[in-house]
mmCIF file of C-alpha atoms and ligand atoms in Angstrom:
data_model
loop_
_atom_site.group_PDB
_atom_site.id
_atom_site.type_symbol
_atom_site.label_atom_id
_atom_site.label_comp_id
_atom_site.label_asym_id
_atom_site.label_seq_id
_atom_site.Cartn_x
_atom_site.Cartn_y
_atom_site.Cartn_z
ATOM 1 C CA MET A 39 0.185 -82.577 90.379
ATOM 2 C CA ASP A 40 2.260 -80.721 87.787
ATOM 3 C CA ASN A 41 0.091 -78.140 86.082
ATOM 4 C CA THR A 42 2.502 -77.005 83.445
ATOM 5 C CA ARG A 43 1.802 -79.426 80.649
ATOM 6 C CA SER A 44 -0.170 -78.009 77.764
ATOM 7 C CA HIS A 45 -1.067 -79.372 74.356
ATOM 8 C CA ASP A 46 -1.923 -77.238 71.370
ATOM 9 C CA ILE A 47 -4.390 -78.860 69.089
ATOM 10 C CA ALA A 48 -5.459 -77.826 65.637
ATOM 11 C CA TRP A 49 -9.190 -78.446 65.600
ATOM 12 C CA LEU A 50 -10.606 -79.096 62.114
ATOM 13 C CA PRO A 51 -14.329 -79.694 62.544
ATOM 14 C CA GLY A 52 -14.922 -79.963 58.803
ATOM 15 C CA ASP A 53 -18.420 -80.686 57.422
ATOM 16 C CA GLY A 54 -21.659 -82.412 58.344
ATOM 17 C CA ILE A 55 -21.599 -83.958 61.807
ATOM 18 C CA GLY A 56 -17.865 -83.179 62.139
ATOM 19 C CA PRO A 57 -18.380 -80.022 64.249
ATOM 20 C CA GLU A 58 -20.857 -81.544 66.700
ATOM 21 C CA VAL A 59 -18.957 -84.779 67.348
ATOM 22 C CA THR A 60 -15.533 -83.110 67.709
ATOM 23 C CA ARG A 61 -17.061 -80.518 70.045
ATOM 24 C CA GLU A 62 -17.875 -83.391 72.430
ATOM 25 C CA ALA A 63 -14.355 -84.761 72.016
ATOM 26 C CA LEU A 64 -12.997 -81.353 73.101
ATOM 27 C CA ARG A 65 -15.326 -81.286 76.050
ATOM 28 C CA VAL A 66 -13.960 -84.692 77.165
ATOM 29 C CA LEU A 67 -10.337 -83.534 76.580
ATOM 30 C CA ASP A 68 -10.963 -80.507 78.772
ATOM 31 C CA ALA A 69 -12.446 -82.612 81.505
ATOM 32 C CA VAL A 70 -9.633 -85.175 81.628
ATOM 33 C CA GLY A 71 -7.058 -82.408 81.301
ATOM 34 C CA SER A 72 -8.330 -80.776 84.470
ATOM 35 C CA ALA A 73 -8.349 -84.108 86.259
ATOM 36 C CA HIS A 74 -4.864 -85.136 85.079
ATOM 37 C CA GLY A 75 -3.053 -81.861 85.330
ATOM 38 C CA PHE A 76 -2.686 -80.619 81.764
ATOM 39 C CA SER A 77 -4.434 -78.159 79.524
ATOM 40 C CA VAL A 78 -5.601 -78.487 75.945
ATOM 41 C CA THR A 79 -5.791 -75.451 73.743
ATOM 42 C CA ALA A 80 -7.801 -76.066 70.578
ATOM 43 C CA THR A 81 -7.665 -73.607 67.740
ATOM 44 C CA GLU A 82 -10.290 -73.969 65.048
ATOM 45 C CA HIS A 83 -9.456 -74.094 61.323
ATOM 46 C CA ARG A 84 -11.382 -74.837 58.148
ATOM 47 C CA ILE A 85 -11.011 -77.891 55.914
ATOM 48 C CA GLY A 86 -13.126 -79.594 53.233
ATOM 49 C CA GLY A 87 -16.393 -78.053 52.113
ATOM 50 C CA ALA A 88 -16.372 -75.484 54.892
ATOM 51 C CA ALA A 89 -12.984 -74.257 53.671
ATOM 52 C CA LEU A 90 -14.127 -74.318 50.016
ATOM 53 C CA ASP A 91 -17.087 -72.088 50.879
ATOM 54 C CA GLU A 92 -14.912 -69.646 52.741
ATOM 55 C CA THR A 93 -11.698 -69.576 50.728
ATOM 56 C CA GLY A 94 -12.367 -71.465 47.504
ATOM 57 C CA ARG A 95 -9.863 -74.173 48.543
ATOM 58 C CA PRO A 96 -10.432 -77.354 50.611
ATOM 59 C CA PHE A 97 -7.106 -77.072 52.426
ATOM 60 C CA PRO A 98 -6.102 -73.416 52.802
ATOM 61 C CA THR A 99 -2.504 -72.475 53.528
ATOM 62 C CA SER A 100 -3.506 -71.073 56.917
ATOM 63 C CA THR A 101 -4.927 -74.469 57.938
ATOM 64 C CA ARG A 102 -1.842 -76.256 56.674
ATOM 65 C CA GLU A 103 0.460 -73.976 58.664
ATOM 66 C CA ALA A 104 -1.602 -74.262 61.833
ATOM 67 C CA CYS A 105 -1.596 -78.062 61.627
ATOM 68 C CA LEU A 106 2.128 -78.237 61.092
ATOM 69 C CA GLU A 107 2.719 -76.003 64.081
ATOM 70 C CA SER A 108 0.337 -77.896 66.388
ATOM 71 C CA ASP A 109 1.043 -80.793 68.743
ATOM 72 C CA ALA A 110 -1.768 -82.843 67.153
ATOM 73 C CA VAL A 111 -4.683 -82.454 64.762
ATOM 74 C CA LEU A 112 -8.274 -83.426 65.695
ATOM 75 C CA LEU A 113 -10.477 -83.672 62.609
ATOM 76 C CA GLY A 114 -14.236 -84.264 62.288
ATOM 77 C CA ALA A 115 -15.161 -85.284 58.738
ATOM 78 C CA VAL A 116 -15.258 -83.748 55.239
ATOM 79 C CA GLY A 117 -17.706 -83.757 52.339
ATOM 80 C CA GLY A 118 -21.381 -83.477 51.677
ATOM 81 C CA PRO A 119 -24.000 -83.257 48.938
ATOM 82 C CA LYS A 120 -23.417 -79.522 48.468
ATOM 83 C CA TRP A 121 -20.034 -80.275 46.909
ATOM 84 C CA ASN A 122 -20.832 -83.590 45.171
ATOM 85 C CA ASP A 123 -20.469 -82.060 41.719
ATOM 86 C CA ASN A 124 -17.006 -80.672 42.473
ATOM 87 C CA THR A 125 -14.096 -82.391 40.767
ATOM 88 C CA GLY A 126 -10.325 -82.692 41.188
ATOM 89 C CA ASP A 127 -8.841 -80.371 43.780
ATOM 90 C CA LYS A 128 -12.201 -78.714 44.371
ATOM 91 C CA ARG A 129 -13.495 -81.854 46.066
ATOM 92 C CA PRO A 130 -13.662 -81.494 49.881
ATOM 93 C CA GLU A 131 -11.967 -84.927 50.120
ATOM 94 C CA SER A 132 -8.912 -83.675 48.283
ATOM 95 C CA GLY A 133 -8.340 -81.359 51.232
ATOM 96 C CA LEU A 134 -8.111 -84.329 53.586
ATOM 97 C CA LEU A 135 -5.702 -86.126 51.288
ATOM 98 C CA ALA A 136 -3.568 -82.993 51.084
ATOM 99 C CA LEU A 137 -3.567 -82.734 54.839
ATOM 100 C CA ARG A 138 -2.391 -86.335 55.253
ATOM 101 C CA ARG A 139 0.391 -85.762 52.759
ATOM 102 C CA ALA A 140 1.396 -82.453 54.363
ATOM 103 C CA LEU A 141 1.728 -84.079 57.766
ATOM 104 C CA GLY A 142 3.431 -87.165 56.319
ATOM 105 C CA VAL A 143 1.179 -89.494 58.313
ATOM 106 C CA TYR A 144 1.748 -92.693 56.359
ATOM 107 C CA ALA A 145 0.363 -95.077 58.987
ATOM 108 C CA ASN A 146 -3.396 -95.109 59.625
ATOM 109 C CA LEU A 147 -4.362 -97.200 62.658
ATOM 110 C CA ARG A 148 -7.989 -98.280 62.899
ATOM 111 C CA PRO A 149 -8.853 -100.496 65.889
ATOM 112 C CA VAL A 150 -12.100 -102.460 65.689
ATOM 113 C CA ARG A 151 -13.277 -104.074 68.921
ATOM 114 C CA VAL A 152 -16.525 -105.819 69.782
ATOM 115 C CA PRO A 153 -16.427 -106.764 73.486
ATOM 116 C CA GLU A 154 -18.427 -109.856 74.495
ATOM 117 C CA ALA A 155 -20.818 -107.632 76.438
ATOM 118 C CA ARG A 156 -21.519 -105.358 73.439
ATOM 119 C CA THR A 157 -22.542 -107.621 70.640
ATOM 120 C CA GLY A 158 -26.165 -106.402 70.806
ATOM 121 C CA ALA A 159 -25.985 -103.891 67.972
ATOM 122 C CA SER A 160 -23.832 -106.041 65.648
ATOM 123 C CA PRO A 161 -25.341 -107.422 62.436
ATOM 124 C CA LEU A 162 -23.424 -110.656 63.145
ATOM 125 C CA ARG A 163 -24.420 -113.323 65.649
ATOM 126 C CA PRO A 164 -23.020 -112.690 69.105
ATOM 127 C CA ASP A 165 -21.238 -116.060 69.185
ATOM 128 C CA ARG A 166 -19.357 -115.112 66.021
ATOM 129 C CA VAL A 167 -18.490 -111.509 66.683
ATOM 130 C CA GLY A 168 -18.029 -111.280 70.485
ATOM 131 C CA GLY A 169 -14.346 -110.803 71.360
ATOM 132 C CA THR A 170 -13.343 -109.378 67.971
ATOM 133 C CA ASP A 171 -10.234 -107.202 68.359
ATOM 134 C CA ILE A 172 -8.611 -106.184 65.068
ATOM 135 C CA LEU A 173 -6.108 -103.463 64.389
ATOM 136 C CA PHE A 174 -6.082 -102.302 60.791
ATOM 137 C CA VAL A 175 -2.784 -100.770 59.740
ATOM 138 C CA ARG A 176 -3.543 -98.969 56.521
ATOM 139 C CA GLU A 177 -0.867 -97.283 54.412
ATOM 140 C CA LEU A 178 -2.147 -93.734 54.064
ATOM 141 C CA THR A 179 0.054 -91.527 51.891
ATOM 142 C CA GLY A 180 0.789 -93.774 48.892
ATOM 143 C CA GLY A 181 -0.820 -96.350 46.624
ATOM 144 C CA ILE A 182 -3.543 -95.563 44.102
ATOM 145 C CA TYR A 183 -4.642 -92.502 46.048
ATOM 146 C CA PHE A 184 -1.491 -90.668 45.067
ATOM 147 C CA GLY A 185 0.087 -92.556 42.137
ATOM 148 C CA THR A 186 0.969 -90.855 38.885
ATOM 149 C CA PRO A 187 0.121 -90.704 36.046
ATOM 150 C CA GLU A 188 -3.458 -89.888 36.948
ATOM 151 C CA GLY A 189 -6.352 -87.966 35.556
ATOM 152 C CA ARG A 190 -8.324 -87.747 32.339
ATOM 153 C CA THR A 191 -6.897 -88.789 29.002
ATOM 154 C CA ASP A 192 -8.372 -88.181 25.504
ATOM 155 C CA ASP A 193 -10.531 -91.253 25.656
ATOM 156 C CA GLY A 194 -10.668 -92.249 29.330
ATOM 157 C CA ALA A 195 -9.055 -91.714 32.735
ATOM 158 C CA ARG A 196 -6.349 -93.393 34.732
ATOM 159 C CA SER A 197 -5.300 -93.880 38.324
ATOM 160 C CA THR A 198 -2.063 -95.646 39.118
ATOM 161 C CA MET A 199 -1.195 -97.847 42.086
ATOM 162 C CA VAL A 200 2.410 -97.257 43.001
ATOM 163 C CA TYR A 201 4.404 -98.423 46.017
ATOM 164 C CA SER A 202 8.158 -98.135 46.506
ATOM 165 C CA GLU A 203 9.998 -100.710 48.577
ATOM 166 C CA ALA A 204 10.729 -98.059 51.180
ATOM 167 C CA GLU A 205 7.040 -97.214 51.533
ATOM 168 C CA ILE A 206 6.158 -100.884 52.042
ATOM 169 C CA GLU A 207 9.014 -101.397 54.501
ATOM 170 C CA ARG A 208 8.054 -98.522 56.780
ATOM 171 C CA ILE A 209 4.377 -99.494 57.005
ATOM 172 C CA ALA A 210 5.355 -103.141 57.573
ATOM 173 C CA HIS A 211 7.499 -102.065 60.534
ATOM 174 C CA VAL A 212 4.507 -100.234 62.035
ATOM 175 C CA ALA A 213 2.303 -103.331 61.702
ATOM 176 C CA PHE A 214 4.884 -105.691 63.215
ATOM 177 C CA GLN A 215 5.650 -103.338 66.073
ATOM 178 C CA ARG A 216 1.964 -103.063 66.918
ATOM 179 C CA ALA A 217 1.634 -106.853 66.732
ATOM 180 C CA GLN A 218 4.472 -107.196 69.264
ATOM 181 C CA ARG A 219 2.267 -105.412 71.782
ATOM 182 C CA ARG A 220 -0.775 -107.485 70.824
ATOM 183 C CA ASP A 221 -1.160 -111.162 69.869
ATOM 184 C CA GLY A 222 1.882 -111.282 67.611
ATOM 185 C CA HIS A 223 -0.048 -112.133 64.430
ATOM 186 C CA VAL A 224 -0.018 -110.072 61.227
ATOM 187 C CA THR A 225 -2.239 -110.704 58.219
ATOM 188 C CA SER A 226 -0.949 -108.897 55.144
ATOM 189 C CA VAL A 227 -3.637 -108.214 52.548
ATOM 190 C CA ASP A 228 -2.933 -107.628 48.865
ATOM 191 C CA LYS A 229 -3.972 -108.679 45.340
ATOM 192 C CA ALA A 230 -0.758 -110.448 44.380
ATOM 193 C CA ASN A 231 -2.542 -112.811 42.015
ATOM 194 C CA VAL A 232 -3.215 -109.839 39.715
ATOM 195 C CA LEU A 233 -1.168 -106.722 40.598
ATOM 196 C CA GLU A 234 2.589 -106.283 40.258
ATOM 197 C CA VAL A 235 2.547 -103.781 43.064
ATOM 198 C CA SER A 236 1.113 -106.474 45.302
ATOM 199 C CA GLU A 237 3.757 -108.941 44.136
ATOM 200 C CA LEU A 238 6.394 -106.535 45.438
ATOM 201 C CA TRP A 239 4.335 -106.057 48.646
ATOM 202 C CA ARG A 240 4.412 -109.862 49.173
ATOM 203 C CA GLU A 241 8.166 -109.971 48.761
ATOM 204 C CA VAL A 242 8.986 -107.030 51.033
ATOM 205 C CA VAL A 243 6.699 -107.810 54.015
ATOM 206 C CA PRO A 244 8.092 -111.314 54.696
ATOM 207 C CA ARG A 245 11.639 -109.992 54.327
ATOM 208 C CA ILE A 246 10.985 -107.369 57.024
ATOM 209 C CA ARG A 247 9.571 -110.067 59.272
ATOM 210 C CA GLU A 248 12.574 -112.363 58.772
ATOM 211 C CA GLU A 249 15.087 -109.619 59.328
ATOM 212 C CA HIS A 250 13.466 -107.882 62.324
ATOM 213 C CA TYR A 251 10.554 -109.804 63.790
ATOM 214 C CA PRO A 252 11.265 -113.559 63.384
ATOM 215 C CA ASP A 253 9.072 -114.386 66.405
ATOM 216 C CA LEU A 254 5.916 -112.932 64.923
ATOM 217 C CA GLU A 255 3.484 -114.828 62.765
ATOM 218 C CA LEU A 256 2.673 -113.614 59.260
ATOM 219 C CA ARG A 257 0.198 -114.804 56.702
ATOM 220 C CA HIS A 258 -0.991 -113.368 53.422
ATOM 221 C CA LEU A 259 -4.543 -113.072 52.138
ATOM 222 C CA TYR A 260 -5.919 -111.764 48.854
ATOM 223 C CA VAL A 261 -8.152 -108.814 49.480
ATOM 224 C CA ASP A 262 -11.324 -110.462 48.189
ATOM 225 C CA ASN A 263 -10.845 -113.427 50.510
ATOM 226 C CA ALA A 264 -9.921 -111.076 53.378
ATOM 227 C CA ALA A 265 -13.230 -109.264 52.959
ATOM 228 C CA MET A 266 -15.110 -112.564 53.188
ATOM 229 C CA GLN A 267 -13.078 -113.696 56.245
ATOM 230 C CA VAL A 268 -13.727 -110.445 58.112
ATOM 231 C CA VAL A 269 -17.432 -111.144 57.970
ATOM 232 C CA ARG A 270 -17.248 -114.928 58.331
ATOM 233 C CA ASP A 271 -14.876 -115.091 61.288
ATOM 234 C CA PRO A 272 -13.562 -111.726 62.491
ATOM 235 C CA ARG A 273 -11.864 -113.206 65.553
ATOM 236 C CA GLN A 274 -9.174 -114.852 63.411
ATOM 237 C CA PHE A 275 -7.496 -111.426 62.909
ATOM 238 C CA ASP A 276 -5.017 -109.569 65.124
ATOM 239 C CA VAL A 277 -3.156 -106.978 63.050
ATOM 240 C CA VAL A 278 -4.161 -106.452 59.396
ATOM 241 C CA LEU A 279 -1.504 -104.766 57.275
ATOM 242 C CA THR A 280 -2.604 -103.393 53.934
ATOM 243 C CA GLY A 281 -2.346 -100.601 51.368
ATOM 244 C CA ASN A 282 -4.332 -97.422 51.077
ATOM 245 C CA LEU A 283 -7.318 -98.523 48.909
ATOM 246 C CA PHE A 284 -7.754 -102.023 50.377
ATOM 247 C CA GLY A 285 -7.458 -100.559 53.876
ATOM 248 C CA ASP A 286 -10.090 -97.985 53.125
ATOM 249 C CA ILE A 287 -12.571 -100.617 52.010
ATOM 250 C CA LEU A 288 -11.769 -103.291 54.611
ATOM 251 C CA SER A 289 -11.895 -100.863 57.522
ATOM 252 C CA ASP A 290 -15.374 -99.672 56.572
ATOM 253 C CA LEU A 291 -16.457 -103.304 56.234
ATOM 254 C CA ALA A 292 -15.071 -104.088 59.674
ATOM 255 C CA ALA A 293 -16.559 -100.959 61.095
ATOM 256 C CA ALA A 294 -19.962 -102.564 60.624
ATOM 257 C CA LEU A 295 -19.055 -105.315 63.124
ATOM 258 C CA PRO A 296 -19.730 -103.350 66.340
ATOM 259 C CA GLY A 297 -23.050 -102.241 64.849
ATOM 260 C CA SER A 298 -22.303 -98.593 64.124
ATOM 261 C CA LEU A 299 -19.715 -96.629 62.242
ATOM 262 C CA GLY A 300 -20.110 -94.094 65.025
ATOM 263 C CA LEU A 301 -17.900 -96.065 67.347
ATOM 264 C CA LEU A 302 -14.600 -96.254 65.549
ATOM 265 C CA PRO A 303 -11.659 -93.923 66.012
ATOM 266 C CA SER A 304 -8.474 -93.637 64.010
ATOM 267 C CA ALA A 305 -4.953 -92.356 64.414
ATOM 268 C CA SER A 306 -2.701 -91.405 61.550
ATOM 269 C CA VAL A 307 0.920 -91.296 62.577
ATOM 270 C CA GLY A 308 4.472 -91.542 61.359
ATOM 271 C CA GLY A 309 4.881 -87.932 60.282
ATOM 272 C CA THR A 310 5.697 -84.668 61.941
ATOM 273 C CA VAL A 311 2.330 -84.267 63.688
ATOM 274 C CA GLY A 312 -0.369 -86.907 64.276
ATOM 275 C CA LEU A 313 -3.885 -86.717 62.836
ATOM 276 C CA PHE A 314 -6.849 -88.092 64.789
ATOM 277 C CA GLU A 315 -10.270 -88.553 63.257
ATOM 278 C CA PRO A 316 -13.315 -90.823 63.355
ATOM 279 C CA VAL A 317 -13.519 -93.518 60.666
ATOM 280 C CA HIS A 318 -17.033 -92.381 59.772
ATOM 281 C CA GLY A 319 -17.878 -89.678 57.277
ATOM 282 C CA SER A 320 -19.776 -86.434 57.582
ATOM 283 C CA ALA A 321 -23.283 -88.032 57.644
ATOM 284 C CA PRO A 322 -25.004 -84.988 56.128
ATOM 285 C CA ASP A 323 -28.439 -86.596 56.586
ATOM 286 C CA ILE A 324 -28.264 -86.228 60.362
ATOM 287 C CA ALA A 325 -25.969 -83.176 60.633
ATOM 288 C CA GLY A 326 -26.931 -80.361 62.997
ATOM 289 C CA GLN A 327 -29.571 -82.412 64.807
ATOM 290 C CA ASP A 328 -27.591 -83.318 67.897
ATOM 291 C CA VAL A 329 -28.246 -87.034 67.292
ATOM 292 C CA ALA A 330 -24.927 -88.284 65.933
ATOM 293 C CA ASN A 331 -22.823 -90.637 68.053
ATOM 294 C CA PRO A 332 -19.722 -88.791 69.255
ATOM 295 C CA THR A 333 -17.964 -91.962 70.457
ATOM 296 C CA ALA A 334 -15.636 -92.265 67.450
ATOM 297 C CA ALA A 335 -14.511 -88.669 67.836
ATOM 298 C CA ILE A 336 -14.111 -89.038 71.630
ATOM 299 C CA LEU A 337 -12.046 -92.228 71.220
ATOM 300 C CA SER A 338 -9.959 -90.442 68.552
ATOM 301 C CA ALA A 339 -9.214 -87.833 71.218
ATOM 302 C CA ALA A 340 -8.035 -90.694 73.456
ATOM 303 C CA LEU A 341 -5.651 -91.894 70.735
ATOM 304 C CA LEU A 342 -4.469 -88.291 70.438
ATOM 305 C CA LEU A 343 -3.654 -88.203 74.134
ATOM 306 C CA ASP A 344 -1.769 -91.525 73.846
ATOM 307 C CA ALA A 345 0.310 -89.954 71.086
ATOM 308 C CA VAL A 346 1.205 -86.844 73.137
ATOM 309 C CA GLY A 347 2.160 -88.959 76.144
ATOM 310 C CA GLU A 348 -0.973 -88.508 78.270
ATOM 311 C CA THR A 349 -1.709 -92.192 78.474
ATOM 312 C CA ALA A 350 -3.431 -92.204 81.860
ATOM 313 C CA ALA A 351 -5.878 -89.568 80.642
ATOM 314 C CA ALA A 352 -6.375 -91.532 77.419
ATOM 315 C CA ASP A 353 -7.296 -94.599 79.488
ATOM 316 C CA ALA A 354 -9.640 -92.397 81.515
ATOM 317 C CA ILE A 355 -11.465 -91.432 78.332
ATOM 318 C CA ARG A 356 -11.883 -95.067 77.320
ATOM 319 C CA HIS A 357 -13.126 -95.803 80.801
ATOM 320 C CA GLY A 358 -15.607 -92.880 80.440
ATOM 321 C CA VAL A 359 -16.990 -94.250 77.184
ATOM 322 C CA ASP A 360 -17.401 -97.724 78.679
ATOM 323 C CA ALA A 361 -19.058 -96.262 81.780
ATOM 324 C CA ALA A 362 -21.551 -94.220 79.713
ATOM 325 C CA LEU A 363 -22.417 -97.292 77.642
ATOM 326 C CA ASP A 364 -22.606 -99.524 80.699
ATOM 327 C CA ALA A 365 -24.993 -97.002 82.272
ATOM 328 C CA GLY A 366 -27.289 -97.683 79.334
ATOM 329 C CA LEU A 367 -26.833 -94.432 77.403
ATOM 330 C CA ARG A 368 -27.546 -94.954 73.757
ATOM 331 C CA THR A 369 -27.405 -92.572 70.836
ATOM 332 C CA ALA A 370 -29.913 -93.270 68.081
ATOM 333 C CA ASP A 371 -27.524 -95.407 65.994
ATOM 334 C CA LEU A 372 -27.163 -97.893 68.824
ATOM 335 C CA ALA A 373 -30.595 -97.916 70.438
ATOM 336 C CA ALA A 374 -32.978 -100.834 69.994
ATOM 337 C CA SER A 375 -36.480 -99.813 68.973
ATOM 338 C CA ASP A 376 -37.713 -99.955 72.590
ATOM 339 C CA GLU A 377 -34.738 -98.108 74.051
ATOM 340 C CA GLU A 378 -34.562 -94.413 74.900
ATOM 341 C CA THR A 379 -32.045 -92.372 73.071
ATOM 342 C CA VAL A 380 -29.762 -89.583 74.226
ATOM 343 C CA SER A 381 -28.404 -86.695 72.188
ATOM 344 C CA THR A 382 -24.839 -86.141 70.998
ATOM 345 C CA SER A 383 -24.190 -83.544 73.698
ATOM 346 C CA THR A 384 -25.793 -85.538 76.545
ATOM 347 C CA PHE A 385 -23.660 -88.516 75.656
ATOM 348 C CA GLY A 386 -20.549 -86.315 75.482
ATOM 349 C CA ARG A 387 -21.278 -84.713 78.867
ATOM 350 C CA GLU A 388 -21.814 -88.112 80.442
ATOM 351 C CA VAL A 389 -18.537 -89.411 79.047
ATOM 352 C CA ALA A 390 -16.759 -86.278 80.308
ATOM 353 C CA THR A 391 -18.168 -86.738 83.777
ATOM 354 C CA HIS A 392 -17.157 -90.408 84.014
ATOM 355 C CA ALA A 393 -13.745 -89.781 82.417
ATOM 356 C CA ALA A 394 -12.887 -86.939 84.823
ATOM 357 C CA ASP A 395 -13.915 -88.912 87.897
ATOM 358 C CA PRO A 396 -10.530 -89.687 89.429
ATOM 359 C CA ALA A 397 -11.937 -92.446 91.645
ATOM 360 C CA PRO A 398 -14.343 -94.592 89.679
ATOM 361 C CA LYS A 399 -16.697 -96.378 92.087
ATOM 362 C CA ASN A 400 -15.593 -99.856 91.099
ATOM 363 C CA ALA A 401 -11.853 -99.154 91.193
ATOM 364 C CA PRO A 402 -9.933 -100.885 93.980
ATOM 365 C CA THR A 403 -8.937 -98.577 96.810
ATOM 366 C CA PRO A 404 -5.169 -98.212 97.093
HETATM 367 C C1 IPM B 224 -11.435 -92.465 55.048
HETATM 368 C C2 IPM B 224 -12.249 -91.728 54.030
HETATM 369 C C3 IPM B 224 -11.299 -90.963 53.113
HETATM 370 C C4 IPM B 224 -10.414 -91.965 52.444
HETATM 371 C C5 IPM B 224 -11.996 -90.061 52.133
HETATM 372 C C6 IPM B 224 -12.956 -89.087 52.756
HETATM 373 C C7 IPM B 224 -10.984 -89.289 51.254
HETATM 374 O O1 IPM B 224 -13.100 -92.577 53.321
HETATM 375 O O2 IPM B 224 -10.753 -91.796 55.824
HETATM 376 O O3 IPM B 224 -11.502 -93.667 55.063
HETATM 377 O O4 IPM B 224 -10.788 -92.563 51.437
HETATM 378 O O5 IPM B 224 -9.299 -92.162 52.922
HETATM 379 MN MN1 MN B 225 -13.030 -94.634 54.045
#
């Protein structure tokens, strides 16, 4: 095996449970790296509240430069009660937004899967939710998160939702290209019955389909209806294409389907360097207790490996997560009241062991 491949990762643990869940992701990366003939070098940098405390800024220049020079960024989470009274660019979250902009990662991919065998923790009935497999493609560097004018006025405040045609076109391409590798069905979500920016969205997206992807199916839903449909019948969705704010809300809604926010990874791509982070937040209430579920962070590391070309190792991580769950290991968020729970680090170690096992017991012999 060729031992020369190496990947330099900027590790941004952030706040709350960010450090403990990404530590497990790094453990798993190390394990699959050894098994698959590459090395991962992670260099730690501050972001969010941790960076504010140390430097007075949520996204210090040193962090920005390290991220831009890395092969990929692995992030935990930002924010917490300590900084809740902060405003404007002193909010920990503004550091994350600045990072996304600095990297130019305009496409946020959030897969939500509920395998038939894992409906137990879902708040929905197994016969409704089993088999759900949705990919949210959320525009990440535009929309109301970044529109101008913004801020306080004499008698109020304003935020502006802005999309250029070019911004809509490039995110539409991402969604259609993902759909080509899946079931070929895109649902575009907007609020075209009210917002001009959504009217434009609804003109541009079908044009991109007609010009480039005539074989794919496309339908449009208003965001309020889409929210209801995600809960009523999540299996109707394949790829969901939407803007920054609607994608933020719908992906949290859908994240409830598997039963825990702790399961869902995300990849933000399309820029110079990819950013990989769990969908969940910093969960300050359980931080530092070694009880958080590291699955979302570990699966984010798998998406990171996909992006740097280590797809076999990425699959091995997914296999490791499945194997740990199949072996009955449950962190507190997933355990039924009569089930034993394991800690963050125990779960991470178990995934690492399974992921690094080059010959899983149930694999066919060559
Ligand atoms: C997310 C988060 C962020 C967002 C916050 C922390 C700025 O909720 O990644 O979904 O709104 O994009
Ligand atoms: Mn969110």
